[in-house]
Amino acid sequence: GAVVSQHPSWVICKSGTSVKIECRSLDFQATTMFWYRQFPKQSLMLMATSNEGSKATYEQGVEKDKFLINHASLTLSTLTVTSAHPEDSSFYICSASLRTVLSTDTQYFGPGTRLTVL
Amino acid sequence: GENVEQHPSTLSVQEGDSAVIKCTYSDSASNYFPWYKQELGKGPQLIIDIRSNVGEKKDQRIAVTLNKTAKHFSLHITETQPEDSAVYFCAASRTGGYQKVTFGIGTKLQVIP
């Protein structure tokens, strides 16, 4: 249980185009999903927290107009990188929070999406 | 905000030996401490977690200890195997509706056959 999928697993696009990444919780309902960015050999950097049915909360320094997040249902959140540039090339990872009887803070991660902007 | 420090950044052990990774945190309100394993090109996988009402937790060859007074927690892997080679991240968060998790920098573990 607690499987999170991402699509696509990798994408190459031209500079100036927009790219959409999907994150799905396959076997549980996720009231909260998170989007991270990871550069090579570095830790995960939280970009935004997404709650179903409400606007995402962005971390300081993350441009909300560039990284559009939509959390339309309890099993799907999308991240759209608008007008992508080479510096947006990175590994994007989502996670979904599994609500349990004991707590509400167990996060399960997707496999990540490698974005390369030419 | 929370700050999580992790060390060592790299660790090499012989197959069969034990590996220990240590983390400290700064926010005394943090009470949930997960550990993740990340293989190259993949997303992090939760391998074990511990909550502040527990001092130690074990799952087969993996154990985690927590010292809330000193604000540090550790991951212990016994009888290491080559497939244990990966990057391990510790993390800390507060329990609650907004479950922001702060990660350590990661430890690259290499198990030498």
CSV table of C-alpha atoms in Angstrom, one decimal:
chain,number,residue,atom,x,y,z
A,1,GLY,CA,0.0,0.0,0.0
A,2,ALA,CA,0.8,3.7,0.0
A,3,VAL,CA,2.0,3.9,-3.6
A,4,VAL,CA,2.6,7.2,-5.3
A,5,SER,CA,3.2,7.5,-9.0
A,6,GLN,CA,4.5,10.3,-11.2
A,7,HIS,CA,4.1,10.9,-14.9
A,8,PRO,CA,6.2,11.4,-16.9
A,9,SER,CA,9.3,9.8,-15.5
A,10,TRP,CA,11.4,12.0,-17.7
A,11,VAL,CA,10.8,14.8,-20.1
A,12,ILE,CA,12.9,16.9,-22.5
A,13,CYS,CA,11.5,20.2,-23.7
A,14,LYS,CA,12.6,23.3,-25.5
A,15,SER,CA,13.2,26.5,-23.7
A,16,GLY,CA,10.0,28.6,-23.4
A,17,THR,CA,7.6,25.7,-23.4
A,18,SER,CA,5.5,24.5,-20.5
A,19,VAL,CA,5.6,21.1,-18.9
A,20,LYS,CA,3.0,19.4,-16.7
A,21,ILE,CA,3.9,16.7,-14.2
A,22,GLU,CA,1.3,14.5,-12.6
A,23,CYS,CA,1.4,13.0,-9.1
A,24,ARG,CA,-1.1,10.3,-8.1
A,25,SER,CA,-1.7,8.4,-4.9
A,26,LEU,CA,-2.7,5.0,-6.2
A,27,ASP,CA,-4.2,3.3,-3.2
A,28,PHE,CA,-5.0,5.9,-0.7
A,29,GLN,CA,-6.5,9.4,-0.4
A,30,ALA,CA,-4.0,12.1,0.1
A,31,THR,CA,-5.3,15.3,1.6
A,32,THR,CA,-1.9,16.9,1.3
A,33,MET,CA,0.7,16.6,-1.5
A,34,PHE,CA,4.1,18.1,-1.6
A,35,TRP,CA,6.4,19.1,-4.5
A,36,TYR,CA,10.1,18.9,-4.1
A,37,ARG,CA,13.0,19.8,-6.3
A,38,GLN,CA,16.4,18.0,-6.1
A,39,PHE,CA,19.6,19.0,-7.7
A,40,PRO,CA,22.4,16.4,-8.3
A,41,LYS,CA,24.0,15.2,-5.1
A,42,GLN,CA,21.8,17.5,-3.0
A,43,SER,CA,19.0,17.1,-0.6
A,44,LEU,CA,15.3,17.6,-1.4
A,45,MET,CA,14.1,21.2,-1.4
A,46,LEU,CA,10.4,21.7,-0.7
A,47,MET,CA,8.8,23.9,-3.3
A,48,ALA,CA,5.2,23.9,-2.2
A,49,THR,CA,2.5,22.2,-0.2
A,50,SER,CA,-0.8,21.4,-1.9
A,51,ASN,CA,-4.0,20.7,-0.1
A,52,GLU,CA,-7.0,19.3,-2.0
A,53,GLY,CA,-9.4,22.0,-3.1
A,54,SER,CA,-7.3,24.9,-2.0
A,55,LYS,CA,-4.4,27.0,-3.2
A,56,ALA,CA,-0.9,25.7,-2.8
A,57,THR,CA,1.4,27.2,-0.2
A,58,TYR,CA,4.7,28.1,-1.7
A,59,GLU,CA,8.1,28.1,0.0
A,60,GLN,CA,10.0,31.3,0.1
A,61,GLY,CA,11.8,32.0,-3.1
A,62,VAL,CA,9.6,29.7,-5.2
A,63,GLU,CA,7.8,31.6,-8.0
A,64,LYS,CA,4.1,30.7,-7.8
A,65,ASP,CA,3.5,32.0,-11.3
A,66,LYS,CA,6.2,29.8,-12.8
A,67,PHE,CA,5.4,26.6,-10.9
A,68,LEU,CA,1.7,26.2,-11.1
A,69,ILE,CA,0.2,23.6,-8.7
A,70,ASN,CA,-3.3,22.2,-8.9
A,71,HIS,CA,-4.7,19.6,-6.5
A,72,ALA,CA,-8.0,18.9,-8.0
A,73,SER,CA,-8.8,15.6,-6.2
A,74,LEU,CA,-7.7,13.5,-3.3
A,75,THR,CA,-5.5,11.4,-5.6
A,76,LEU,CA,-4.1,13.8,-8.1
A,77,SER,CA,-1.9,16.9,-8.0
A,78,THR,CA,-0.2,18.5,-10.9
A,79,LEU,CA,2.9,20.7,-11.2
A,80,THR,CA,3.2,22.8,-14.4
A,81,VAL,CA,6.5,24.4,-15.1
A,82,THR,CA,5.6,27.4,-17.3
A,83,SER,CA,8.0,29.0,-19.8
A,84,ALA,CA,10.7,26.5,-18.8
A,85,HIS,CA,14.3,27.5,-19.1
A,86,PRO,CA,17.5,25.5,-18.8
A,87,GLU,CA,17.9,26.5,-15.1
A,88,ASP,CA,14.6,24.7,-14.4
A,89,SER,CA,16.2,21.4,-15.4
A,90,SER,CA,16.1,19.3,-12.3
A,91,PHE,CA,14.6,16.2,-10.6
A,92,TYR,CA,11.1,16.9,-9.4
A,93,ILE,CA,9.6,14.7,-6.8
A,94,CYS,CA,6.1,14.7,-5.3
A,95,SER,CA,5.0,13.1,-2.0
A,96,ALA,CA,1.6,12.4,-0.6
A,97,SER,CA,0.6,12.5,3.0
A,98,LEU,CA,-1.1,9.4,4.3
A,99,ARG,CA,-3.6,10.1,7.1
A,100,THR,CA,-3.5,7.3,9.7
A,101,VAL,CA,-5.2,6.7,13.0
A,102,LEU,CA,-2.1,7.7,14.8
A,103,SER,CA,-1.0,10.7,12.9
A,104,THR,CA,-1.3,12.7,9.8
A,105,ASP,CA,2.3,13.1,8.9
A,106,THR,CA,3.6,10.1,7.0
A,107,GLN,CA,4.8,11.1,3.6
A,108,TYR,CA,5.3,8.7,0.7
A,109,PHE,CA,7.2,9.7,-2.3
A,110,GLY,CA,6.8,9.3,-6.0
A,111,PRO,CA,9.6,8.0,-8.2
A,112,GLY,CA,10.4,11.5,-9.5
A,113,THR,CA,10.4,13.2,-12.9
A,114,ARG,CA,13.6,14.2,-14.6
A,115,LEU,CA,13.1,17.5,-16.5
A,116,THR,CA,15.7,18.6,-19.0
A,117,VAL,CA,15.2,22.0,-20.7
A,118,LEU,CA,17.2,22.5,-23.9
B,1,GLY,CA,12.3,27.1,11.3
B,2,GLU,CA,13.6,23.6,11.7
B,3,ASN,CA,17.2,22.8,10.9
B,4,VAL,CA,18.4,19.2,10.5
B,5,GLU,CA,22.1,18.3,10.4
B,6,GLN,CA,23.2,14.9,9.2
B,7,HIS,CA,26.6,13.2,9.2
B,8,PRO,CA,28.6,11.7,7.8
B,9,SER,CA,28.0,12.8,4.2
B,10,THR,CA,29.6,9.6,2.9
B,11,LEU,CA,30.1,6.3,4.6
B,12,SER,CA,31.9,3.2,3.3
B,13,VAL,CA,31.6,-0.1,5.1
B,14,GLN,CA,32.5,-3.7,4.4
B,15,GLU,CA,29.6,-6.1,3.7
B,16,GLY,CA,28.4,-7.5,6.9
B,17,ASP,CA,29.5,-4.6,9.1
B,18,SER,CA,27.2,-2.1,10.7
B,19,ALA,CA,26.5,1.4,9.5
B,20,VAL,CA,25.4,4.3,11.7
B,21,ILE,CA,24.1,7.7,10.5
B,22,LYS,CA,23.4,10.5,12.9
B,23,CYS,CA,21.2,13.5,12.8
B,24,THR,CA,20.4,16.4,15.0
B,25,TYR,CA,17.5,18.8,14.9
B,26,SER,CA,16.8,22.2,16.3
B,27,ASP,CA,13.0,22.5,16.7
B,28,SER,CA,12.0,21.1,20.1
B,29,ALA,CA,8.4,20.9,18.8
B,30,SER,CA,9.4,18.3,16.1
B,31,ASN,CA,8.1,14.9,17.1
B,32,TYR,CA,8.1,12.8,13.9
B,33,PHE,CA,11.4,11.5,12.5
B,34,PRO,CA,11.4,9.5,9.3
B,35,TRP,CA,14.3,8.0,7.4
B,36,TYR,CA,14.4,7.7,3.7
B,37,LYS,CA,16.5,5.6,1.3
B,38,GLN,CA,17.1,7.0,-2.2
B,39,GLU,CA,18.6,5.0,-5.0
B,40,LEU,CA,20.1,6.7,-8.0
B,41,GLY,CA,17.4,8.2,-10.3
B,42,LYS,CA,14.5,7.2,-8.0
B,43,GLY,CA,12.4,8.9,-5.4
B,44,PRO,CA,13.0,8.5,-1.7
B,45,GLN,CA,11.5,5.4,0.0
B,46,LEU,CA,10.4,5.5,3.7
B,47,ILE,CA,12.4,2.8,5.4
B,48,ILE,CA,11.6,3.5,9.1
B,49,ASP,CA,10.2,6.3,11.2
B,50,ILE,CA,10.0,7.1,14.9
B,51,ARG,CA,7.8,9.3,17.0
B,52,SER,CA,8.7,11.3,20.0
B,53,ASN,CA,6.9,9.0,22.4
B,54,VAL,CA,9.3,6.2,21.5
B,55,GLY,CA,13.0,6.0,22.2
B,56,GLU,CA,13.9,3.1,19.8
B,57,LYS,CA,12.3,1.2,17.0
B,58,LYS,CA,13.6,-1.8,15.1
B,59,ASP,CA,12.6,-3.4,11.8
B,60,GLN,CA,14.8,-6.4,11.0
B,61,ARG,CA,18.3,-5.1,10.2
B,62,ILE,CA,17.3,-1.4,10.6
B,63,ALA,CA,16.9,0.4,13.9
B,64,VAL,CA,16.4,4.0,14.8
B,65,THR,CA,17.0,5.6,18.2
B,66,LEU,CA,15.8,9.0,19.4
B,67,ASN,CA,17.1,11.2,22.2
B,68,LYS,CA,14.6,14.1,22.6
B,69,THR,CA,16.5,15.7,25.3
B,70,ALA,CA,19.7,16.0,23.2
B,71,LYS,CA,17.6,16.5,20.0
B,72,HIS,CA,19.4,13.8,18.1
B,73,PHE,CA,18.4,10.6,16.3
B,74,SER,CA,20.3,7.9,14.6
B,75,LEU,CA,19.9,5.1,12.0
B,76,HIS,CA,21.6,1.8,12.5
B,77,ILE,CA,21.9,-0.8,9.8
B,78,THR,CA,23.3,-4.1,10.8
B,79,GLU,CA,24.7,-6.9,8.6
B,80,THR,CA,25.0,-4.5,5.7
B,81,GLN,CA,24.5,-5.9,2.2
B,82,PRO,CA,25.5,-4.4,-1.2
B,83,GLU,CA,21.9,-3.6,-1.9
B,84,ASP,CA,21.9,-1.3,1.1
B,85,SER,CA,24.1,1.1,-0.9
B,86,ALA,CA,22.2,4.3,-1.5
B,87,VAL,CA,21.7,7.8,-0.2
B,88,TYR,CA,19.9,8.0,3.2
B,89,PHE,CA,18.1,11.0,4.4
B,90,CYS,CA,16.9,11.8,7.9
B,91,ALA,CA,14.1,14.2,8.4
B,92,ALA,CA,12.0,15.9,11.1
B,93,SER,CA,8.6,17.4,11.3
B,94,ARG,CA,5.8,18.4,13.7
B,95,THR,CA,2.7,16.4,13.8
B,96,GLY,CA,-0.2,18.4,12.6
B,97,GLY,CA,-2.3,19.5,9.7
B,98,TYR,CA,0.7,21.2,7.9
B,99,GLN,CA,3.2,18.4,7.8
B,100,LYS,CA,6.3,20.2,6.4
B,101,VAL,CA,9.3,17.8,6.6
B,102,THR,CA,12.8,19.2,6.9
B,103,PHE,CA,15.5,16.9,5.4
B,104,GLY,CA,19.1,16.4,6.3
B,105,ILE,CA,21.7,16.7,3.5
B,106,GLY,CA,21.9,13.0,3.0
B,107,THR,CA,24.5,10.3,3.6
B,108,LYS,CA,25.9,8.3,0.7
B,109,LEU,CA,26.4,4.8,2.0
B,110,GLN,CA,28.6,2.4,0.0
B,111,VAL,CA,28.7,-1.3,1.1
B,112,ILE,CA,31.8,-2.9,-0.2
B,113,PRO,CA,31.4,-6.6,-1.1
